[in-house]
Amino acid sequence: MKLAVWTYEGPPHVGAMRIATAMKGVHYVLHAPQGDTYADLLFTMIERRSERPPVTYTTFQARDLGGDTAELFKNAARDAVNRFKPQALLVGASCTAELIQDDPGGLAEALDLPIPVVPLELPSYQKKENWGAAETFYQLVRQFARRDAAAAPADTSRSPTCNILGPTGLGFRHRDDLVEVRRLLAAMGVEVNVVAPWQATPADLARLPDAGFNVVLYPETAGAAATYLKRTLGQAHTRITPIGVKGTDAFVREVAELAGLDPEATLVRARAASNSRSGWYSASVDATYLTGKRVFIFGDASHAIAAARVAADELGFKVVGLGTYSREFARDVREAAALYGVEPLISDDYLEVEAAVAQAEPELVLGTQMERHIAKRLAIPCAVISAPVHVQDFPARYSPQMGYEGANVLFDTWVHPLMMGLEEHLLGMFRNDFEFHADAAASHLGATAPAAHRMQEAPAASVASVVAEQAAPAAAVSAATMPATSALAATALEAATPGAAAPVAVVWAPDAERELGKIPFFVRAKARRNTERFAAQQGIAVITQTTLYEAKAHYAR
Amino acid sequence: MNAPVAIEVMRERGQREVFCGLTGIIWLHRKIQDAFFLVVGSRTCAHLIQSAAGVMIFAEPRFATAIIDDRDLAGLADANEELDRVVDQLLARRPDIRLLFLVGSCPSEVIKLDLSRAAERLGARYLPQVRVLNYSGSGIETTFTQGEDACLASLVPQMAVVSGKPELLIVGSLADVVEDQLVGLLHEMGIDRVSCLPPRRAGELPAVGPDTRFLLAQPFLADTARALEARGARLLPAPFPLGIEGTRGWLEAAARAFGVPAERLDAVVEAPIARARAALARQRPLLEGKRIFFFPDSQLEIPLARFLARELGMQLVEVGTPYLHRAHLQQELEWLPPGVQIVEGQDVDLQLERCRAARPDMVVCGLGLANPLEAEGITTKWSIELVFTPIQGFEQAGDLAELFARPFVRRGLIAGATRQPVGEQAA
Ligand code: SF4
């Protein structure tokens, strides 16, 4: 048993729903109690889908348990096939049905349905959402991809072809990444045979072997299927995630090699077709202030690893924390963390992540919606780089993470939350000016920033109201769900987290307090913490101006 | 009591598209401010609450899930010991907690993890600091708002015994602002001894006894009412305090039981009713004659339908409800326009077929159905908002009407700018 406050991933059957919803012509009959139908809203509210997910739930109740839940399942499956006329039926159990052991696979088989049935065994008490998605996609590919022919031999008279594997429902920018990667492949002269699971039918899956190789966009969802296709059909697949300029360059070279094209010439073509600005923006003098910004990164493994690479090698940030909630990919994240000399954080415990962020004292957090809330509480700028998704992760505009355009998007979304360079200098230089007084905030932080600043220093009681002010625009599913007037808006008032600001025993002398006031607000809280920590280490009871500067020198090293 | 009204009810059985009782935690933890709700369940349960409560991911909330894993199922770990360990961990983190609910889920019930014994055991360890209770919010036992019913029913045995002067108890969670208004009106009527279940703090649990008269503020409290009656309290039959008529009828039931003269009641409600009338008059032109269809959700459907039909002139196409408690809803049923189609239970696919065929002007439904129906050109109102928003009482009657009017107003405002959704087709 494990205590969970918030979770990064849903249960594995939600992963299966992400595959079913992405595809066409499949229907999923899920043996589950009524409450599990909440999962529909993930797709209709967060992703704003215009159709219900293709899922039928048996919604058995306690009074059915003694009787015949199996019969209920059979009727639901039969009705679903008649009503929705899918090409294939996925069947499985949610956590509760797994316990009553009705064996949906066996029951469906006994029904003699006119369409193929794919039974899913997704152990709910062991595995999670991404695993469930990968397993479901793998089972579908295994069942439908033709096995009679080996991979099509390279035909030099035709353009090379590939499949694109990975995009699902509820994916982080999957829709836009797919558009971008298709453009990139077109510029390279590589044709796309099948995209899956996104919009693919079971019949499309049958055609997977017609492509020369596979492009794997998201190893979390497509890794298992790609490995299977390689093993059984000898279809090679990409391993590089095309995120960032350098990542995209490397991806283009990798694809060119798999396609039998000249890597360098292909790269020239791909770049020529792009509108890549992020590299120049990063080189321009205004970006100098980005140098060495401390960044904490957390997300699914492939997005976190890619973000760390972009942060360090394309923006000149300093990676001070790197972690993932995907235990399946822990090894990859450990390797990446070693590159930056940081301790990898492999955890799906939200509270542990929060503690790690606070301890790393980053200037920017790149994380999921969970870290966005952590960062907000700690008054640290943040950008979202990974699922779990939120209604804001489906922007109306085109906003990919992958490819050269994706790199442009990353530059904008990561840099804007940071202080603009000149503004930072001005604030520092004129910190005693009446307009740049201690509580003034950088203009781009808007009205909430002074609050954010107070929050760092205020005792817990006022943190509550500050968080309350900030909470309203930050809603998740219910950003859409709750009107500002709703009773739930009052929820925000609860935010006082115990232990937010532990009282410190050391005392500040008035001169030191005054000097601290001259330090720009956005580093003041950190200066205060560092000085207090230094004083504690040195056994200094009263912090003077001198202590302040000794501490500064000590931490500057 | 009058004879039950003869009203046609269609019973339907099929896929239910409703939340389970765990969802009630979202408002209950707000209402009882020093209570913590620990769901003993699966990752699905944790994900359900998180998805339904998404708005609150900015604090360490006063609810969490003890996620059962393989080791618990395989008997490798004693689930009871594991639960004790999780509770120890939790209470060490949250010394501010005075009341802990262990909330049962489908998995905990199917594996027969006895949470009432666990609550006794843990209560013995933590009293008087923390009281430990248990109830079921599982989807196999409870539908959406029935979770609140189960929670409140678990509080009833904890209530002290009282006797002497008659007291009025308001049962069912209301937004604090609504509760204060209604209690204020009752005081003005001369009913001084009024208390509320649930209380705002665990230590303020009201007492109960044979002199207690209680009014239900919510229509979904069958078990709680039964438990209170078992303690000698008497239910005052009344409509629910939605709209002018409902609120007046509700107060009138109290007036009758406490011997408040009719003139005094009239004097107290006169001004608020006048305000509510004016507020409703502004919304009425937007709603009058419009045809509305309710999918089952919170059991609030019948009182809402009554309000919309009688005070705003809407036409009821179908009123779905997950359960129909005829005794508690007697007055409401009598007030419904004759011949209205009431459906208890659900088969969501059949209901969608009926809905599409009827082409109502507005559909009240859950979050899973709303956008797909909007995409088909049908205006919707999310039912869950009706549970989270202060809608009861005279002062909120206008707000309640406005919740239904807003989708129409919005459609009018953005007409011409809307397009068929293209999201999924982009690639
Ligand atoms: S229906 Fe049952 S398993 Fe599903 S979330 Fe509710 S309590 Fe948990």
XYZ file of N, CA, C and O in Angstrom, chain A residues 290-410:
484
model
N 20.805 34.381 -20.086
C 20.327 33.013 -19.835
C 21.454 32.117 -19.333
O 21.210 31.039 -18.798
N 22.684 32.572 -19.504
C 23.839 31.730 -19.202
C 23.817 31.239 -17.753
O 23.702 32.040 -16.832
N 23.895 29.946 -17.625
C 24.013 29.373 -16.286
C 22.761 29.427 -15.448
O 22.798 29.142 -14.255
N 21.618 29.785 -16.053
C 20.364 29.751 -15.280
C 20.164 28.335 -14.746
O 20.279 27.362 -15.496
N 19.827 28.276 -13.495
C 19.670 26.960 -12.862
C 18.290 26.387 -13.206
O 17.276 27.006 -12.930
N 18.273 25.216 -13.817
C 16.999 24.655 -14.261
C 16.798 23.248 -13.694
O 17.725 22.436 -13.660
N 15.593 23.026 -13.206
C 15.211 21.716 -12.672
C 14.250 21.072 -13.659
O 13.263 21.694 -14.059
N 14.499 19.839 -14.047
C 13.715 19.201 -15.113
C 13.086 17.892 -14.618
O 13.769 17.043 -14.042
N 11.800 17.764 -14.865
C 11.101 16.540 -14.457
C 9.976 16.253 -15.443
O 9.271 17.167 -15.867
N 9.816 14.994 -15.821
C 8.729 14.666 -16.741
C 8.783 13.207 -17.119
O 9.413 12.403 -16.420
N 8.127 12.849 -18.227
C 8.320 11.479 -18.694
C 9.754 11.403 -19.204
O 10.404 12.435 -19.438
N 10.281 10.192 -19.354
C 11.720 10.083 -19.575
C 12.164 10.758 -20.856
O 13.120 11.529 -20.860
N 11.466 10.530 -21.972
C 12.014 11.058 -23.214
C 11.936 12.580 -23.255
O 12.860 13.234 -23.734
N 10.869 13.162 -22.732
C 10.810 14.629 -22.723
C 11.805 15.232 -21.730
O 12.400 16.271 -21.993
N 11.987 14.572 -20.603
C 12.912 15.120 -19.603
C 14.346 15.074 -20.129
O 15.089 16.049 -20.024
N 14.717 13.957 -20.718
C 16.091 13.824 -21.217
C 16.333 14.840 -22.336
O 17.358 15.521 -22.370
N 15.362 14.949 -23.245
C 15.517 15.895 -24.352
C 15.576 17.333 -23.827
O 16.372 18.147 -24.296
N 14.750 17.634 -22.834
C 14.740 18.995 -22.300
C 16.083 19.336 -21.673
O 16.585 20.457 -21.811
N 16.665 18.359 -20.989
C 17.967 18.614 -20.357
C 19.009 18.934 -21.428
O 19.815 19.853 -21.284
N 18.953 18.198 -22.528
C 19.917 18.425 -23.604
C 19.734 19.817 -24.188
O 20.694 20.556 -24.401
N 18.508 20.186 -24.447
C 18.247 21.511 -25.023
C 18.657 22.598 -24.031
O 19.318 23.582 -24.396
N 18.311 22.408 -22.778
C 18.620 23.412 -21.757
C 20.130 23.629 -21.674
O 20.610 24.766 -21.690
N 20.874 22.524 -21.609
C 22.317 22.646 -21.415
C 23.035 23.052 -22.696
O 23.874 23.949 -22.687
N 22.689 22.420 -23.813
C 23.499 22.570 -25.024
C 22.963 23.604 -26.007
O 23.629 23.930 -26.974
N 21.726 24.068 -25.818
C 21.213 25.036 -26.780
C 20.869 26.364 -26.139
O 20.728 27.367 -26.815
N 20.642 26.348 -24.822
C 20.312 27.607 -24.156
C 21.362 28.005 -23.130
O 21.306 29.104 -22.586
N 22.314 27.123 -22.864
C 23.370 27.478 -21.924
C 22.921 27.521 -20.480
O 23.516 28.195 -19.652
N 21.848 26.813 -20.150
C 21.401 26.730 -18.758
C 22.290 25.751 -18.001
O 23.019 24.961 -18.594
N 22.134 25.780 -16.694
C 22.787 24.774 -15.874
C 21.715 23.831 -15.323
O 20.779 24.279 -14.655
N 21.838 22.552 -15.648
C 20.855 21.571 -15.171
C 21.173 21.242 -13.715
O 22.243 20.716 -13.420
N 20.271 21.601 -12.797
C 20.523 21.318 -11.381
C 19.645 20.198 -10.844
O 19.751 19.837 -9.679
N 18.778 19.673 -11.691
C 17.973 18.550 -11.248
C 17.372 17.891 -12.470
O 16.997 18.569 -13.435
N 17.318 16.553 -12.482
C 16.733 15.834 -13.615
C 16.058 14.582 -13.080
O 16.664 13.833 -12.321
N 14.812 14.404 -13.472
C 14.131 13.223 -12.963
C 12.946 12.823 -13.813
O 12.553 13.526 -14.744
N 12.399 11.669 -13.484
C 11.244 11.157 -14.215
C 10.345 10.356 -13.283
O 10.796 9.843 -12.264
N 9.070 10.286 -13.674
C 8.155 9.405 -12.955
C 8.043 8.051 -13.642
O 7.389 7.150 -13.163
N 8.671 7.907 -14.826
C 8.581 6.630 -15.563
C 9.687 5.692 -15.105
O 10.807 5.785 -15.589
N 9.331 4.808 -14.210
C 10.350 3.878 -13.720
C 10.883 2.976 -14.818
O 12.034 2.547 -14.791
N 10.034 2.711 -15.821
C 10.453 1.827 -16.914
C 11.682 2.380 -17.643
O 12.405 1.643 -18.286
N 11.861 3.718 -17.574
C 12.950 4.338 -18.317
C 13.986 4.938 -17.365
O 14.722 5.839 -17.726
N 14.011 4.411 -16.146
C 14.894 4.987 -15.130
C 16.357 4.954 -15.571
O 17.108 5.899 -15.343
N 16.737 3.884 -16.256
C 18.148 3.748 -16.624
C 18.581 4.884 -17.551
O 19.638 5.472 -17.393
N 17.734 5.201 -18.533
C 18.070 6.270 -19.473
C 18.237 7.601 -18.746
O 19.123 8.387 -19.062
N 17.355 7.829 -17.783
C 17.422 9.104 -17.068
C 18.655 9.142 -16.176
O 19.320 10.169 -16.047
N 19.010 8.004 -15.593
C 20.237 7.965 -14.777
C 21.440 8.310 -15.629
O 22.297 9.084 -15.223
N 21.489 7.731 -16.829
C 22.627 8.020 -17.712
C 22.684 9.502 -18.047
O 23.743 10.120 -18.043
N 21.512 10.067 -18.359
C 21.485 11.487 -18.712
C 21.905 12.344 -17.522
O 22.682 13.294 -17.671
N 21.426 11.992 -16.340
C 21.746 12.796 -15.152
C 23.256 12.806 -14.919
O 23.825 13.830 -14.519
N 23.893 11.683 -15.224
C 25.336 11.616 -15.030
C 26.054 12.649 -15.895
O 27.061 13.230 -15.495
N 25.513 12.909 -17.084
C 26.131 13.893 -17.979
C 26.184 15.286 -17.343
O 27.062 16.074 -17.638
N 25.192 15.566 -16.498
C 25.122 16.910 -15.923
C 25.589 16.923 -14.477
O 25.483 17.942 -13.791
N 26.059 15.774 -14.021
C 26.561 15.710 -12.653
C 25.488 15.932 -11.607
O 25.750 16.525 -10.562
N 24.249 15.506 -11.897
C 23.202 15.648 -10.876
C 22.687 14.269 -10.465
O 22.802 13.300 -11.208
N 22.116 14.244 -9.303
C 21.540 13.022 -8.770
C 20.197 12.788 -9.476
O 19.326 13.654 -9.434
N 20.005 11.669 -10.169
C 18.712 11.472 -10.850
C 17.581 11.270 -9.830
O 17.802 10.639 -8.798
N 16.426 11.811 -10.130
C 15.285 11.629 -9.233
C 14.275 10.728 -9.940
O 13.642 11.124 -10.918
N 14.171 9.486 -9.496
C 13.217 8.561 -10.107
C 12.108 8.371 -9.079
O 12.289 7.669 -8.093
N 10.970 9.020 -9.310
C 9.938 8.976 -8.281
C 8.598 9.351 -8.870
O 8.508 10.202 -9.747
N 7.541 8.726 -8.346
C 6.221 9.216 -8.729
C 5.528 9.775 -7.495
O 4.321 9.871 -7.437
N 6.333 10.150 -6.523
C 5.797 10.745 -5.307
C 5.913 12.269 -5.420
O 7.001 12.837 -5.330
N 4.774 12.867 -5.614
C 4.699 14.315 -5.820
C 5.399 15.095 -4.696
O 6.094 16.083 -4.942
N 5.234 14.637 -3.480
C 5.819 15.361 -2.347
C 7.342 15.286 -2.375
O 8.037 16.233 -2.028
N 7.846 14.152 -2.843
C 9.297 13.994 -2.946
C 9.857 14.924 -4.021
O 10.910 15.539 -3.858
N 9.108 15.028 -5.122
C 9.546 15.919 -6.191
C 9.542 17.362 -5.687
O 10.480 18.129 -5.925
N 8.515 17.706 -4.962
C 8.438 19.069 -4.437
C 9.644 19.382 -3.546
O 10.261 20.442 -3.654
N 9.982 18.437 -2.690
C 11.119 18.652 -1.795
C 12.403 18.817 -2.608
O 13.239 19.672 -2.308
N 12.552 18.008 -3.656
C 13.770 18.078 -4.472
C 13.864 19.420 -5.190
O 14.938 20.008 -5.304
N 12.735 19.918 -5.668
C 12.746 21.212 -6.359
C 13.162 22.297 -5.365
O 14.038 23.130 -5.646
N 12.540 22.272 -4.200
C 12.842 23.308 -3.210
C 14.320 23.273 -2.859
O 14.968 24.311 -2.747
N 14.848 22.081 -2.739
C 16.236 21.969 -2.331
C 17.199 22.428 -3.413
O 18.244 23.003 -3.126
N 16.863 22.200 -4.665
C 17.764 22.550 -5.762
C 17.781 24.059 -6.023
O 18.674 24.553 -6.700
N 16.810 24.786 -5.501
C 16.711 26.236 -5.699
C 16.938 26.653 -7.151
O 17.806 27.457 -7.448
N 16.177 26.097 -8.058
C 16.353 26.454 -9.465
C 15.767 27.829 -9.758
O 14.987 28.357 -8.964
N 16.163 28.383 -10.896
C 15.573 29.643 -11.350
C 14.472 29.372 -12.373
O 13.731 30.267 -12.748
N 14.435 28.145 -12.850
C 13.404 27.760 -13.809
C 13.099 26.280 -13.596
O 14.010 25.484 -13.391
N 11.822 25.948 -13.632
C 11.427 24.548 -13.548
C 10.810 24.161 -14.883
O 9.942 24.864 -15.409
N 11.295 23.068 -15.466
C 10.664 22.496 -16.657
C 10.063 21.174 -16.207
O 10.799 20.261 -15.833
N 8.743 21.111 -16.191
C 8.137 19.909 -15.631
C 6.770 19.639 -16.190
O 6.428 20.069 -17.294
N 5.989 18.907 -15.412
C 4.620 18.596 -15.807
C 3.713 19.621 -15.122
O 4.173 20.520 -14.441
N 2.418 19.425 -15.260
C 1.479 20.311 -14.571
C 1.682 20.259 -13.057
O 1.422 21.229 -12.355
N 2.162 19.135 -12.572
C 2.399 19.012 -11.127
C 3.520 19.957 -10.708
O 3.415 20.669 -9.721
N 4.591 19.952 -11.477
C 5.711 20.820 -11.141
C 5.339 22.284 -11.330
O 5.878 23.161 -10.683
N 4.396 22.526 -12.236
C 3.950 23.898 -12.409
C 3.351 24.415 -11.089
O 3.562 25.553 -10.695
N 2.614 23.547 -10.442
C 2.022 23.964 -9.172
C 3.082 24.079 -8.081
O 3.040 24.992 -7.262
N 4.031 23.166 -8.117
C 5.132 23.247 -7.146
C 5.862 24.575 -7.350
O 6.118 25.320 -6.409
N 6.180 24.869 -8.608
C 6.954 26.071 -8.923
C 6.179 27.316 -8.523
O 6.733 28.277 -8.001
N 4.884 27.270 -8.744
C 4.084 28.434 -8.387
C 4.151 28.675 -6.886
O 4.294 29.790 -6.420
N 4.072 27.582 -6.148
C 4.113 27.725 -4.695
C 5.458 28.275 -4.244
O 5.550 29.041 -3.295
N 6.519 27.879 -4.937
C 7.849 28.345 -4.557
C 8.207 29.644 -5.272
O 9.327 30.124 -5.144
N 7.270 30.183 -6.059
C 7.496 31.421 -6.823
C 8.692 31.309 -7.752
O 9.547 32.182 -7.812
N 8.758 30.196 -8.464
C 9.827 29.995 -9.445
C 9.161 29.921 -10.822
O 8.142 29.263 -10.981
N 9.727 30.580 -11.831
C 9.144 30.470 -13.176
C 9.144 29.016 -13.656
O 10.010 28.234 -13.255
N 8.194 28.695 -14.498
C 8.052 27.298 -14.911
C 7.483 27.198 -16.312
O 6.695 28.048 -16.733
N 7.902 26.186 -17.048
C 7.260 25.847 -18.315
C 6.976 24.355 -18.307
O 7.707 23.583 -17.689
N 5.895 23.965 -18.977
C 5.487 22.561 -18.981
C 6.092 21.865 -20.197
O 6.033 22.382 -21.313
N 6.692 20.693 -19.969
C 7.359 19.979 -21.061
C 6.846 18.571 -21.276
O 7.315 17.870 -22.160
N 5.899 18.121 -20.467
C 5.566 16.695 -20.552
C 4.186 16.410 -19.983
O 3.657 17.192 -19.198
N 3.640 15.261 -20.366
C 2.408 14.759 -19.751
C 2.734 14.438 -18.298
O 3.896 14.254 -17.980
N 1.769 14.324 -17.380
C 0.325 14.302 -17.599
C -0.223 15.647 -18.066
O 0.215 16.684 -17.616
N -1.214 15.547 -18.946
C -1.701 16.725 -19.625
C -2.854 17.391 -18.900
O -3.485 16.816 -18.021
N -3.128 18.546 -19.377
C -4.015 19.514 -18.757
C -4.648 20.247 -19.936
O -4.103 20.252 -21.032
N -5.749 20.870 -19.704
C -6.449 21.523 -20.807
C -5.550 22.561 -21.494
O -5.617 22.754 -22.705
N -4.646 23.162 -20.728
C -3.740 24.152 -21.334
C -2.694 23.523 -22.244
O -2.001 24.229 -22.972
N -2.532 22.215 -22.163
C -1.537 21.569 -23.006
C -2.082 21.250 -24.397
O -1.409 20.595 -25.191
N -3.290 21.715 -24.661
C -3.857 21.594 -26.007
C -4.158 22.982 -26.531
O -5.311 23.375 -26.668
N -3.091 23.755 -26.796
C -3.322 25.142 -27.220
C -4.015 25.180 -28.577
O -3.870 24.255 -29.378
N -4.746 26.250 -28.804
C -5.444 26.387 -30.079
C -4.443 26.551 -31.223
O -4.655 26.064 -32.323
N -3.346 27.255 -30.934
C -2.362 27.492 -32.009
C -1.487 26.254 -32.228
O -1.433 25.367 -31.383
N -0.792 26.272 -33.347
C 0.164 25.210 -33.670
C 1.354 25.346 -32.731
O 1.949 26.424 -32.651
N 1.694 24.295 -32.045
C 2.689 24.461 -30.996
C 3.434 23.153 -30.725
O 3.362 22.597 -29.635
N 4.172 22.662 -31.728
C 4.851 21.377 -31.551
C 6.041 21.504 -30.601
O 6.506 22.610 -30.319
N 6.497 20.367 -30.097
C 7.737 20.329 -29.325
C 8.880 19.801 -30.194
O 10.033 20.039 -29.907
N 8.522 19.082 -31.257
C 9.535 18.399 -32.062
C 9.905 19.193 -33.305
O 9.152 20.044 -33.770
N 11.071 18.862 -33.861
C 11.506 19.476 -35.103
C 12.030 20.883 -34.876
O 12.126 21.367 -33.746
N 12.359 21.543 -35.987
C 12.939 22.893 -35.867
C 11.907 23.891 -35.360
O 12.219 24.779 -34.582
N 10.663 23.727 -35.801
C 9.630 24.628 -35.291
C 9.430 24.369 -33.797
O 9.225 25.302 -33.013
N 9.508 23.093 -33.410
C 9.407 22.757 -31.992
C 10.491 23.460 -31.189
O 10.240 23.962 -30.083
N 11.696 23.538 -31.749
C 12.793 24.211 -31.033
C 12.471 25.694 -30.851
O 12.776 26.285 -29.815
N 11.843 26.285 -31.867
C 11.412 27.685 -31.718
C 10.410 27.814 -30.572
O 10.473 28.737 -29.763
N 9.477 26.864 -30.543
C 8.445 26.901 -29.496
C 9.104 26.758 -28.113
O 8.754 27.470 -27.168
N 10.058 25.850 -28.019
C 10.729 25.664 -26.728
C 11.424 26.944 -26.304
O 11.366 27.345 -25.133
